[in-house]
mmCIF file of C-alpha atoms in Angstrom:
data_model
loop_
_atom_site.group_PDB
_atom_site.id
_atom_site.type_symbol
_atom_site.label_atom_id
_atom_site.label_comp_id
_atom_site.label_asym_id
_atom_site.label_seq_id
_atom_site.Cartn_x
_atom_site.Cartn_y
_atom_site.Cartn_z
ATOM 1 C CA MET A 124 0.307 0.062 0.004
ATOM 2 C CA ILE A 125 1.711 3.242 -1.160
ATOM 3 C CA CYS A 126 0.895 7.382 0.335
ATOM 4 C CA PHE A 127 -1.276 9.868 -1.849
ATOM 5 C CA ASP A 128 1.763 12.012 -3.147
ATOM 6 C CA GLU A 129 3.598 8.617 -4.808
ATOM 7 C CA ALA A 130 0.397 7.031 -6.096
ATOM 8 C CA LEU A 131 -0.364 10.439 -8.017
ATOM 9 C CA LYS A 132 2.697 11.162 -8.906
ATOM 10 C CA ILE A 133 2.925 7.388 -10.225
ATOM 11 C CA VAL A 134 -0.426 8.446 -11.999
ATOM 12 C CA LEU A 135 1.023 12.017 -13.844
ATOM 13 C CA ASP A 136 4.313 10.539 -14.428
ATOM 14 C CA SER A 137 2.193 7.832 -16.775
ATOM 15 C CA VAL A 138 1.014 10.812 -18.850
ATOM 16 C CA GLN A 139 1.623 11.305 -22.056
ATOM 17 C CA PRO A 140 -0.443 14.303 -23.774
ATOM 18 C CA THR A 141 -2.791 13.747 -26.793
ATOM 19 C CA GLU A 142 -1.851 13.704 -30.520
ATOM 20 C CA ARG A 143 -2.282 17.526 -31.677
ATOM 21 C CA ILE A 144 -5.477 18.147 -34.043
ATOM 22 C CA GLU A 145 -6.476 20.776 -36.132
ATOM 23 C CA LEU A 146 -9.980 21.719 -35.418
ATOM 24 C CA PRO A 147 -12.601 24.889 -35.989
ATOM 25 C CA LEU A 148 -11.976 27.717 -33.660
ATOM 26 C CA LEU A 149 -15.157 27.028 -32.042
ATOM 27 C CA ASN A 150 -14.698 23.456 -31.810
ATOM 28 C CA ALA A 151 -11.057 24.680 -29.567
ATOM 29 C CA LEU A 152 -12.824 25.783 -26.236
ATOM 30 C CA GLY A 153 -11.095 24.861 -23.466
ATOM 31 C CA LEU A 154 -8.438 22.978 -25.340
ATOM 32 C CA VAL A 155 -4.726 23.572 -24.947
ATOM 33 C CA ALA A 156 -2.915 25.398 -27.478
ATOM 34 C CA ALA A 157 -0.452 23.681 -29.489
ATOM 35 C CA GLU A 158 0.587 25.945 -31.469
ATOM 36 C CA GLU A 159 1.846 30.194 -31.238
ATOM 37 C CA VAL A 160 0.053 31.958 -33.189
ATOM 38 C CA GLU A 161 1.180 35.324 -34.375
ATOM 39 C CA SER A 162 -1.842 37.813 -35.500
ATOM 40 C CA ALA A 163 -1.818 38.619 -39.510
ATOM 41 C CA GLU A 164 -4.242 41.897 -39.381
ATOM 42 C CA ARG A 165 -3.874 45.168 -37.183
ATOM 43 C CA ILE A 166 -6.901 45.538 -35.035
ATOM 44 C CA PRO A 167 -8.810 47.566 -35.646
ATOM 45 C CA PRO A 168 -8.053 47.019 -39.322
ATOM 46 C CA PHE A 169 -8.367 51.122 -39.231
ATOM 47 C CA ASP A 170 -8.582 54.377 -38.040
ATOM 48 C CA ASN A 171 -12.576 54.117 -36.772
ATOM 49 C CA SER A 172 -14.621 56.434 -34.460
ATOM 50 C CA ALA A 173 -15.012 55.394 -31.393
ATOM 51 C CA MET A 174 -18.357 57.726 -30.627
ATOM 52 C CA ASP A 175 -21.495 58.329 -32.467
ATOM 53 C CA GLY A 176 -20.940 62.179 -33.401
ATOM 54 C CA TYR A 177 -19.148 64.202 -36.256
ATOM 55 C CA ALA A 178 -15.579 64.037 -37.468
ATOM 56 C CA VAL A 179 -14.465 67.162 -38.624
ATOM 57 C CA ARG A 180 -10.852 69.217 -38.712
ATOM 58 C CA ALA A 181 -9.268 70.250 -34.870
ATOM 59 C CA GLN A 182 -8.592 73.541 -36.245
ATOM 60 C CA ASP A 183 -12.731 74.355 -37.450
ATOM 61 C CA THR A 184 -13.434 73.472 -33.883
ATOM 62 C CA ALA A 185 -10.695 76.210 -32.239
ATOM 63 C CA GLY A 186 -12.478 78.215 -29.638
ATOM 64 C CA ALA A 187 -15.865 76.378 -29.987
ATOM 65 C CA SER A 188 -18.560 76.957 -26.801
ATOM 66 C CA LYS A 189 -21.993 76.952 -26.005
ATOM 67 C CA ASP A 190 -22.012 80.671 -26.298
ATOM 68 C CA ARG A 191 -19.436 80.844 -28.819
ATOM 69 C CA PRO A 192 -20.352 77.396 -31.475
ATOM 70 C CA ALA A 193 -17.849 76.483 -34.356
ATOM 71 C CA GLU A 194 -20.965 76.052 -37.065
ATOM 72 C CA LEU A 195 -20.001 73.544 -39.767
ATOM 73 C CA LYS A 196 -21.798 71.577 -42.836
ATOM 74 C CA VAL A 197 -22.533 68.640 -42.792
ATOM 75 C CA ILE A 198 -21.671 67.131 -46.102
ATOM 76 C CA LEU A 199 -22.246 63.626 -45.721
ATOM 77 C CA ASN A 200 -23.848 60.368 -43.109
ATOM 78 C CA LEU A 201 -21.229 57.926 -42.421
ATOM 79 C CA PRO A 202 -22.471 54.342 -41.094
ATOM 80 C CA ALA A 203 -19.819 52.015 -39.802
ATOM 81 C CA GLY A 204 -19.275 48.942 -42.075
ATOM 82 C CA LYS A 205 -19.773 51.992 -45.149
ATOM 83 C CA HIS A 206 -16.654 53.631 -46.282
ATOM 84 C CA THR A 207 -16.547 57.053 -48.485
ATOM 85 C CA ASP A 208 -14.007 58.324 -50.557
ATOM 86 C CA ARG A 209 -15.459 61.730 -49.900
ATOM 87 C CA THR A 210 -12.736 64.423 -48.106
ATOM 88 C CA VAL A 211 -13.780 66.566 -45.311
ATOM 89 C CA GLY A 212 -12.408 70.201 -46.619
ATOM 90 C CA PRO A 213 -12.681 73.282 -43.822
ATOM 91 C CA GLY A 214 -16.120 73.787 -42.558
ATOM 92 C CA GLU A 215 -17.297 70.567 -43.178
ATOM 93 C CA ALA A 216 -18.467 67.866 -40.912
ATOM 94 C CA ILE A 217 -19.478 64.189 -41.069
ATOM 95 C CA ARG A 218 -21.759 63.099 -39.592
ATOM 96 C CA ILE A 219 -19.931 59.406 -38.576
ATOM 97 C CA MET A 220 -21.165 56.310 -36.551
ATOM 98 C CA THR A 221 -19.788 54.268 -33.831
ATOM 99 C CA GLY A 222 -17.333 51.659 -35.294
ATOM 100 C CA ALA A 223 -17.235 54.093 -38.767
ATOM 101 C CA PRO A 224 -13.789 54.636 -40.603
ATOM 102 C CA ILE A 225 -12.344 57.804 -39.989
ATOM 103 C CA PRO A 226 -13.043 59.881 -43.556
ATOM 104 C CA ALA A 227 -9.884 61.254 -44.910
ATOM 105 C CA GLY A 228 -9.425 64.937 -44.042
ATOM 106 C CA ALA A 229 -10.888 64.535 -40.813
ATOM 107 C CA ASP A 230 -8.720 64.447 -37.459
ATOM 108 C CA THR A 231 -10.909 64.989 -34.266
ATOM 109 C CA VAL A 232 -14.437 63.017 -33.834
ATOM 110 C CA VAL A 233 -16.858 65.506 -31.289
ATOM 111 C CA GLN A 234 -19.259 63.425 -29.759
ATOM 112 C CA VAL A 235 -23.037 63.817 -30.440
ATOM 113 C CA GLU A 236 -23.955 65.337 -26.595
ATOM 114 C CA LEU A 237 -21.649 68.230 -27.561
ATOM 115 C CA THR A 238 -23.452 69.314 -30.883
ATOM 116 C CA GLU A 239 -26.923 71.064 -32.079
ATOM 117 C CA ARG A 240 -27.774 69.940 -35.349
ATOM 118 C CA LEU A 241 -29.692 73.167 -37.124
ATOM 119 C CA SER A 242 -32.146 72.424 -39.303
ATOM 120 C CA ASP A 243 -30.519 73.717 -42.229
ATOM 121 C CA GLY A 244 -27.692 70.683 -42.898
ATOM 122 C CA ALA A 245 -25.131 72.810 -40.352
ATOM 123 C CA VAL A 246 -24.376 71.317 -36.962
ATOM 124 C CA LYS A 247 -23.331 73.517 -34.330
ATOM 125 C CA ILE A 248 -19.980 72.685 -32.241
ATOM 126 C CA LEU A 249 -20.289 73.161 -28.848
ATOM 127 C CA GLN A 250 -16.522 72.543 -27.457
ATOM 128 C CA GLU A 251 -12.994 72.755 -28.816
ATOM 129 C CA HIS A 252 -11.914 69.178 -29.469
ATOM 130 C CA GLU A 253 -7.726 68.404 -30.291
ATOM 131 C CA LYS A 254 -6.256 66.120 -32.825
ATOM 132 C CA ASN A 255 -7.365 62.327 -32.486
ATOM 133 C CA LYS A 256 -9.885 62.423 -30.259
ATOM 134 C CA ASN A 257 -12.562 59.597 -29.853
ATOM 135 C CA ILE A 258 -10.755 57.692 -32.983
ATOM 136 C CA ARG A 259 -9.316 53.973 -32.251
ATOM 137 C CA MET A 260 -6.168 54.426 -34.118
ATOM 138 C CA ALA A 261 -5.161 51.322 -36.436
ATOM 139 C CA GLY A 262 -3.378 48.185 -34.475
ATOM 140 C CA GLU A 263 -3.619 50.488 -31.455
ATOM 141 C CA ASP A 264 -4.899 47.118 -29.954
ATOM 142 C CA ILE A 265 -2.971 44.651 -31.992
ATOM 143 C CA PHE A 266 -0.083 45.167 -34.305
ATOM 144 C CA ILE A 267 1.145 42.624 -37.164
ATOM 145 C CA GLY A 268 3.124 40.270 -35.409
ATOM 146 C CA GLN A 269 2.149 40.313 -31.982
ATOM 147 C CA LYS A 270 2.120 37.716 -30.569
ATOM 148 C CA VAL A 271 -1.559 36.270 -29.344
ATOM 149 C CA LEU A 272 -1.643 32.986 -28.931
ATOM 150 C CA THR A 273 1.102 30.759 -26.566
ATOM 151 C CA ALA A 274 1.415 27.402 -27.048
ATOM 152 C CA GLY A 275 0.079 25.839 -23.689
ATOM 153 C CA GLU A 276 -2.461 28.392 -22.949
ATOM 154 C CA GLU A 277 -6.150 27.593 -22.780
ATOM 155 C CA ILE A 278 -8.115 28.219 -25.159
ATOM 156 C CA THR A 279 -10.600 30.885 -23.338
ATOM 157 C CA PRO A 280 -13.827 32.620 -25.071
ATOM 158 C CA ALA A 281 -11.166 35.793 -24.303
ATOM 159 C CA LYS A 282 -8.836 34.088 -26.434
ATOM 160 C CA LEU A 283 -11.645 32.300 -29.235
ATOM 161 C CA GLY A 284 -12.726 36.149 -29.658
ATOM 162 C CA LEU A 285 -9.348 37.225 -29.784
ATOM 163 C CA LEU A 286 -8.507 35.265 -32.430
ATOM 164 C CA ALA A 287 -11.740 35.610 -34.267
ATOM 165 C CA SER A 288 -10.651 38.521 -34.682
ATOM 166 C CA ILE A 289 -7.697 38.139 -36.272
ATOM 167 C CA GLY A 290 -9.142 35.926 -38.983
ATOM 168 C CA ARG A 291 -8.395 32.678 -37.521
ATOM 169 C CA ALA A 292 -10.963 30.094 -38.284
ATOM 170 C CA ASN A 293 -8.937 26.707 -37.194
ATOM 171 C CA LEU A 294 -6.425 26.187 -34.687
ATOM 172 C CA ARG A 295 -4.406 23.678 -33.635
ATOM 173 C CA VAL A 296 -4.939 21.578 -30.192
ATOM 174 C CA TYR A 297 -4.511 18.669 -27.754
ATOM 175 C CA ARG A 298 -6.932 16.546 -29.060
ATOM 176 C CA ARG A 299 -10.067 15.742 -25.719
ATOM 177 C CA PRO A 300 -8.633 12.004 -24.389
ATOM 178 C CA ARG A 301 -11.927 9.306 -24.546
ATOM 179 C CA VAL A 302 -13.233 8.236 -21.739
ATOM 180 C CA ALA A 303 -14.350 4.289 -21.753
ATOM 181 C CA ILE A 304 -16.366 4.029 -18.373
ATOM 182 C CA LEU A 305 -17.665 0.961 -16.655
ATOM 183 C CA ALA A 306 -19.975 0.346 -13.943
ATOM 184 C CA THR A 307 -19.917 -3.478 -12.213
ATOM 185 C CA GLY A 308 -22.529 -5.244 -10.465
ATOM 186 C CA ASP A 309 -25.031 -7.380 -10.076
ATOM 187 C CA GLU A 310 -27.744 -4.867 -7.957
ATOM 188 C CA LEU A 311 -26.648 -1.996 -10.232
ATOM 189 C CA VAL A 312 -30.122 -0.387 -12.128
ATOM 190 C CA ASN A 313 -30.067 2.267 -14.345
ATOM 191 C CA PRO A 314 -32.646 5.149 -13.350
ATOM 192 C CA GLY A 315 -35.756 4.236 -15.066
ATOM 193 C CA GLU A 316 -35.479 0.451 -14.271
ATOM 194 C CA PRO A 317 -37.731 -1.143 -11.276
ATOM 195 C CA LEU A 318 -35.654 -1.426 -7.908
ATOM 196 C CA ALA A 319 -36.061 -5.550 -7.873
ATOM 197 C CA PRO A 320 -35.097 -6.090 -3.553
ATOM 198 C CA GLY A 321 -31.444 -6.050 -3.376
ATOM 199 C CA LYS A 322 -31.053 -3.664 -6.125
ATOM 200 C CA ILE A 323 -29.539 -0.239 -5.614
ATOM 201 C CA ARG A 324 -28.973 2.550 -8.694
ATOM 202 C CA ASN A 325 -26.073 2.816 -11.323
ATOM 203 C CA SER A 326 -25.593 6.748 -10.077
ATOM 204 C CA ASN A 327 -21.526 6.720 -10.582
ATOM 205 C CA SER A 328 -21.224 6.193 -14.157
ATOM 206 C CA TYR A 329 -23.422 9.243 -14.073
ATOM 207 C CA THR A 330 -20.552 11.385 -11.505
ATOM 208 C CA MET A 331 -18.121 9.619 -13.663
ATOM 209 C CA ILE A 332 -19.696 10.492 -16.915
ATOM 210 C CA ALA A 333 -19.974 13.616 -15.541
ATOM 211 C CA GLN A 334 -17.193 14.581 -13.755
ATOM 212 C CA THR A 335 -15.513 13.192 -17.319
ATOM 213 C CA ARG A 336 -16.943 16.250 -19.483
ATOM 214 C CA ILE A 337 -16.436 19.072 -17.086
ATOM 215 C CA CYS A 338 -12.417 18.173 -17.488
ATOM 216 C CA GLY A 339 -13.156 18.454 -21.438
ATOM 217 C CA ALA A 340 -13.025 14.595 -21.659
ATOM 218 C CA GLU A 341 -15.346 12.427 -24.085
ATOM 219 C CA PRO A 342 -16.585 10.203 -22.047
ATOM 220 C CA ALA A 343 -17.814 6.537 -23.817
ATOM 221 C CA TYR A 344 -20.377 4.687 -21.917
ATOM 222 C CA LEU A 345 -19.868 0.772 -22.054
ATOM 223 C CA GLY A 346 -22.597 -0.164 -19.704
ATOM 224 C CA ILE A 347 -23.116 -2.118 -16.078
ATOM 225 C CA ALA A 348 -20.760 -5.341 -16.535
ATOM 226 C CA ARG A 349 -22.224 -8.490 -14.378
ATOM 227 C CA ASP A 350 -20.084 -10.299 -11.583
ATOM 228 C CA THR A 351 -18.539 -12.657 -13.699
ATOM 229 C CA LYS A 352 -14.814 -12.725 -14.811
ATOM 230 C CA GLU A 353 -15.967 -13.021 -18.751
ATOM 231 C CA ASP A 354 -18.602 -10.401 -18.860
ATOM 232 C CA VAL A 355 -15.784 -7.697 -16.387
ATOM 233 C CA ARG A 356 -13.375 -8.908 -19.165
ATOM 234 C CA ASP A 357 -15.478 -8.575 -21.883
ATOM 235 C CA HIS A 358 -16.810 -5.173 -21.061
ATOM 236 C CA ILE A 359 -13.561 -4.181 -20.523
ATOM 237 C CA GLN A 360 -11.925 -4.959 -23.654
ATOM 238 C CA ASP A 361 -14.420 -2.994 -25.334
ATOM 239 C CA GLY A 362 -13.203 0.185 -24.059
ATOM 240 C CA MET A 363 -9.518 -0.530 -24.623
ATOM 241 C CA SER A 364 -9.460 1.936 -28.131
ATOM 242 C CA ALA A 365 -10.018 4.850 -25.879
ATOM 243 C CA ASP A 366 -7.116 6.164 -24.158
ATOM 244 C CA VAL A 367 -8.082 6.479 -20.290
ATOM 245 C CA ILE A 368 -10.271 2.548 -19.018
ATOM 246 C CA LEU A 369 -12.401 3.607 -16.031
ATOM 247 C CA THR A 370 -13.849 1.140 -13.956
ATOM 248 C CA SER A 371 -16.189 1.407 -10.627
ATOM 249 C CA GLY A 372 -16.985 -1.816 -8.054
ATOM 250 C CA GLY A 373 -14.987 -5.022 -7.991
ATOM 251 C CA VAL A 374 -11.842 -3.642 -6.960
ATOM 252 C CA SER A 375 -11.885 -4.853 -3.685
ATOM 253 C CA VAL A 376 -11.615 -8.305 -2.055
ATOM 254 C CA GLY A 377 -15.228 -10.128 -2.058
ATOM 255 C CA ASP A 378 -15.655 -12.968 -3.749
ATOM 256 C CA TYR A 379 -17.269 -11.536 -6.749
ATOM 257 C CA ASP A 380 -14.557 -8.825 -6.982
ATOM 258 C CA TYR A 381 -13.202 -9.152 -11.153
ATOM 259 C CA VAL A 382 -11.662 -6.417 -11.864
ATOM 260 C CA LYS A 383 -8.169 -6.559 -11.045
ATOM 261 C CA ASP A 384 -8.701 -10.341 -12.452
ATOM 262 C CA ALA A 385 -10.005 -8.863 -16.006
ATOM 263 C CA PHE A 386 -7.121 -6.301 -16.058
ATOM 264 C CA GLN A 387 -5.065 -9.125 -15.215
ATOM 265 C CA GLU A 388 -5.771 -11.344 -18.303
ATOM 266 C CA LEU A 389 -6.328 -8.325 -20.980
ATOM 267 C CA GLY A 390 -2.311 -7.359 -20.258
ATOM 268 C CA VAL A 391 -2.333 -4.511 -17.264
ATOM 269 C CA GLU A 392 0.749 -3.353 -15.579
ATOM 270 C CA PHE A 393 -0.082 -2.612 -12.541
ATOM 271 C CA ARG A 394 1.630 0.383 -11.013
ATOM 272 C CA PHE A 395 -0.555 -0.130 -7.187
ATOM 273 C CA THR A 396 -3.553 -1.448 -6.467
ATOM 274 C CA LYS A 397 -3.812 -0.362 -3.154
ATOM 275 C CA VAL A 398 -3.146 3.583 -1.374
ATOM 276 C CA ALA A 399 -3.214 4.282 2.251
ATOM 277 C CA ILE A 400 -6.230 7.251 2.232
ATOM 278 C CA LYS A 401 -9.912 7.315 3.222
ATOM 279 C CA PRO A 402 -11.835 6.654 1.366
ATOM 280 C CA GLY A 403 -10.444 5.413 -1.991
ATOM 281 C CA MET A 404 -8.011 2.338 -0.171
ATOM 282 C CA PRO A 405 -8.567 -0.188 -3.011
ATOM 283 C CA THR A 406 -8.133 2.183 -5.867
ATOM 284 C CA VAL A 407 -6.232 0.283 -8.662
ATOM 285 C CA PHE A 408 -3.999 1.998 -11.645
ATOM 286 C CA GLY A 409 -2.372 0.368 -14.387
ATOM 287 C CA LEU A 410 -1.182 1.245 -18.024
ATOM 288 C CA TRP A 411 -2.396 -1.171 -21.049
ATOM 289 C CA ARG A 412 0.059 -0.161 -23.741
ATOM 290 C CA GLY A 413 0.223 3.190 -23.256
ATOM 291 C CA LYS A 414 -3.444 3.857 -21.827
ATOM 292 C CA LEU A 415 -4.310 4.632 -18.804
ATOM 293 C CA VAL A 416 -6.524 2.255 -16.532
ATOM 294 C CA PHE A 417 -8.071 2.899 -13.686
ATOM 295 C CA GLY A 418 -10.633 0.772 -10.963
ATOM 296 C CA LEU A 419 -12.082 2.644 -8.423
ATOM 297 C CA PRO A 420 -14.169 2.047 -5.627
ATOM 298 C CA GLY A 421 -17.844 0.549 -5.801
ATOM 299 C CA ASN A 422 -18.757 3.649 -3.121
ATOM 300 C CA PRO A 423 -20.185 6.105 -4.955
ATOM 301 C CA VAL A 424 -18.316 9.487 -3.032
ATOM 302 C CA SER A 425 -15.318 6.906 -3.127
ATOM 303 C CA SER A 426 -15.291 6.877 -6.684
ATOM 304 C CA MET A 427 -16.199 10.695 -7.355
ATOM 305 C CA VAL A 428 -13.372 11.221 -4.659
ATOM 306 C CA ILE A 429 -10.960 9.197 -6.259
ATOM 307 C CA PHE A 430 -11.619 10.607 -9.612
ATOM 308 C CA GLU A 431 -11.281 14.088 -8.525
ATOM 309 C CA GLU A 432 -7.961 12.770 -6.861
ATOM 310 C CA PHE A 433 -6.385 10.719 -9.891
ATOM 311 C CA VAL A 434 -8.129 10.826 -12.647
ATOM 312 C CA ARG A 435 -8.554 14.449 -13.489
ATOM 313 C CA PRO A 436 -5.232 15.586 -12.759
ATOM 314 C CA ALA A 437 -4.080 12.413 -15.563
ATOM 315 C CA LEU A 438 -6.498 14.161 -18.021
ATOM 316 C CA LEU A 439 -5.917 17.629 -17.916
ATOM 317 C CA LYS A 440 -2.086 16.658 -17.746
ATOM 318 C CA MET A 441 -2.769 14.377 -21.321
ATOM 319 C CA MET A 442 -5.131 18.142 -22.567
ATOM 320 C CA GLY A 443 -1.422 19.989 -22.190
ATOM 321 C CA LYS A 444 -2.825 21.855 -19.686
ATOM 322 C CA CYS A 445 -0.278 23.244 -16.519
ATOM 323 C CA LYS A 446 -2.993 23.355 -13.814
ATOM 324 C CA LEU A 447 -3.945 19.974 -13.025
ATOM 325 C CA ARG A 448 -4.658 20.499 -8.842
ATOM 326 C CA ARG A 449 -7.569 22.349 -7.640
ATOM 327 C CA PRO A 450 -6.719 25.376 -5.142
ATOM 328 C CA LEU A 451 -5.195 24.896 -1.816
ATOM 329 C CA ILE A 452 -6.112 27.062 0.983
ATOM 330 C CA GLU A 453 -5.789 26.809 4.931
ATOM 331 C CA ALA A 454 -8.232 26.970 6.515
ATOM 332 C CA VAL A 455 -9.677 26.714 10.016
ATOM 333 C CA LEU A 456 -11.233 23.588 11.248
ATOM 334 C CA GLU A 457 -14.990 24.774 13.187
ATOM 335 C CA GLY A 458 -14.798 20.624 14.959
ATOM 336 C CA ASP A 459 -13.430 17.412 16.074
ATOM 337 C CA VAL A 460 -13.263 14.737 13.315
ATOM 338 C CA LYS A 461 -11.887 11.178 13.850
ATOM 339 C CA LYS A 462 -9.388 9.902 12.078
ATOM 340 C CA ASN A 463 -7.854 6.458 11.517
ATOM 341 C CA PRO A 464 -4.257 7.636 12.122
ATOM 342 C CA GLU A 465 -2.579 4.955 9.558
ATOM 343 C CA ARG A 466 -4.308 6.973 6.679
ATOM 344 C CA MET A 467 -4.211 9.987 5.406
ATOM 345 C CA HIS A 468 -8.491 11.143 5.377
ATOM 346 C CA LEU A 469 -10.099 13.118 2.587
ATOM 347 C CA VAL A 470 -12.832 14.318 3.804
ATOM 348 C CA ARG A 471 -16.121 16.622 2.704
ATOM 349 C CA GLY A 472 -16.165 20.114 3.318
ATOM 350 C CA ILE A 473 -18.103 22.688 3.946
ATOM 351 C CA VAL A 474 -15.638 25.702 3.731
ATOM 352 C CA ARG A 475 -16.548 29.885 4.219
ATOM 353 C CA ARG A 476 -14.407 32.815 3.641
ATOM 354 C CA GLU A 477 -14.399 35.572 6.430
ATOM 355 C CA ALA A 478 -13.304 38.488 7.317
ATOM 356 C CA ASP A 479 -10.189 36.758 9.058
ATOM 357 C CA GLY A 480 -9.927 33.384 7.031
ATOM 358 C CA TYR A 481 -10.890 30.443 5.855
ATOM 359 C CA ARG A 482 -13.361 28.430 8.011
ATOM 360 C CA VAL A 483 -14.292 24.821 7.601
ATOM 361 C CA SER A 484 -16.454 22.158 8.236
ATOM 362 C CA THR A 485 -17.419 18.694 7.493
ATOM 363 C CA THR A 486 -20.329 17.872 5.518
ATOM 364 C CA GLY A 487 -21.799 15.657 8.213
ATOM 365 C CA PRO A 488 -21.593 11.780 8.184
ATOM 366 C CA GLN A 489 -18.406 11.040 5.985
ATOM 367 C CA GLY A 490 -19.385 6.859 4.762
ATOM 368 C CA SER A 491 -18.305 6.116 1.300
ATOM 369 C CA GLY A 492 -21.776 5.728 0.250
ATOM 370 C CA ILE A 493 -23.069 8.817 1.677
ATOM 371 C CA LEU A 494 -23.320 10.878 -1.438
ATOM 372 C CA LEU A 495 -25.414 14.299 -0.468
ATOM 373 C CA SER A 496 -21.850 14.408 1.462
ATOM 374 C CA MET A 497 -20.340 14.981 -1.739
ATOM 375 C CA ASP A 498 -23.441 17.505 -3.070
ATOM 376 C CA HIS A 499 -23.195 19.437 -0.294
ATOM 377 C CA ALA A 500 -18.907 20.386 -0.043
ATOM 378 C CA ASN A 501 -17.196 22.708 -1.885
ATOM 379 C CA GLY A 502 -13.731 21.477 -0.495
ATOM 380 C CA ILE A 503 -12.371 18.507 0.274
ATOM 381 C CA MET A 504 -9.496 18.527 3.267
ATOM 382 C CA MET A 505 -6.673 16.759 2.606
ATOM 383 C CA LEU A 506 -5.171 15.123 6.499
ATOM 384 C CA PRO A 507 -2.821 13.417 7.120
ATOM 385 C CA LYS A 508 -1.888 10.344 8.527
ATOM 386 C CA GLY A 509 -0.722 9.719 12.346
ATOM 387 C CA ILE A 510 -2.250 13.361 13.619
ATOM 388 C CA GLN A 511 -5.304 13.425 15.019
ATOM 389 C CA LEU A 512 -7.568 16.595 14.722
ATOM 390 C CA LYS A 513 -9.218 19.589 16.647
ATOM 391 C CA LYS A 514 -11.228 22.223 16.891
ATOM 392 C CA GLY A 515 -9.076 25.407 15.793
ATOM 393 C CA ASP A 516 -6.897 23.829 14.686
ATOM 394 C CA ARG A 517 -5.481 24.407 10.902
ATOM 395 C CA VAL A 518 -6.171 22.235 7.999
ATOM 396 C CA LYS A 519 -5.571 21.998 4.330
ATOM 397 C CA VAL A 520 -8.829 22.087 1.857
ATOM 398 C CA GLN A 521 -8.921 21.542 -1.848
ATOM 399 C CA LEU A 522 -11.658 24.217 -3.076
ATOM 400 C CA ILE A 523 -13.851 22.560 -5.744
ATOM 401 C CA THR A 524 -15.745 25.779 -5.754
ATOM 402 C CA LEU A 525 -15.283 29.266 -4.603
ATOM 403 C CA PRO A 526 -16.954 29.811 -0.881
ATOM 404 C CA GLU A 527 -19.495 32.643 -0.112
ATOM 405 C CA VAL A 528 -17.615 35.113 1.740
ATOM 406 C CA ASP A 529 -19.788 35.779 5.542
#
């Protein structure tokens, strides 16, 4: 049996990035760039108006005020998306909309609020304006040759918009890993099916599929394998084309726990079969022809916690991401916690932020089958082995979601 840190290192050291593929830009959201991008265009591409108003010559507004306005002749209306070859001459103005190109001859824009339109096609300018006022210059946001994306960066909505703004339609990224997901056990029935005596609902497949999708990977559901070695082996074999094989249940030492036997028959090379943690001690990890193989415990909480601590970081690393773990904070414990001194405990907690720092309490009973404890938790307390903890102690907490501020 190995410790948590050693197990995580073994998993992450086994990960290889997925191959690089080219995708349409919209399909790249949430993935990691596998190329550097420099802009071949200027943003904005031309000098344009930052206001609705009038494009004029700055010298024609000299000394203008409400009491002594400058009066100019309006020669044209210029909306965004249109261009004109007309030149603004002395004593002239062009009515211009936000985003429209600055016409030749004009060197400033007077916002409409500082003007007064006259009925005879003229406009009064009520304030003097210096050159380049209310003008967005070509290339002031992005210049030609400017680096806008570095390989290894995650594609966020802002990055997506930025790439679109410079005309990129496709992008090379690391492919989403494919994760084959299998539940095992004669006792399992799917939602919507009759719940006969002795049966329980198959919730693990739903949580694992959801957790996989949130990571950005692609789940492939293999169904439920019944408690025979042959059925477990055949179902696992069906998922061997995926990048990661993920099972739940059947990894302990019961008479009908066949997952490890099936893995062994298929040629999986085990890296570890037990971890000194609670929940999740009977976690199995190995490799099959370079693919990652995880055998998660069958209890719903154990399955979710082990996915969070081992599978999620592996999937993120496969996709080329750098931040593999949740944020880790210190919080003051609000009650005593009883724990096995021989194992590290991963305790579901409710974290809140106060003026003097973070505080954390347990979600209540910590049984491995109490799925409500995961639903209520916004953090997981990482409690080391060999230490008994009491109210007021400071503990490390991995944040699942950001806590509210009291």
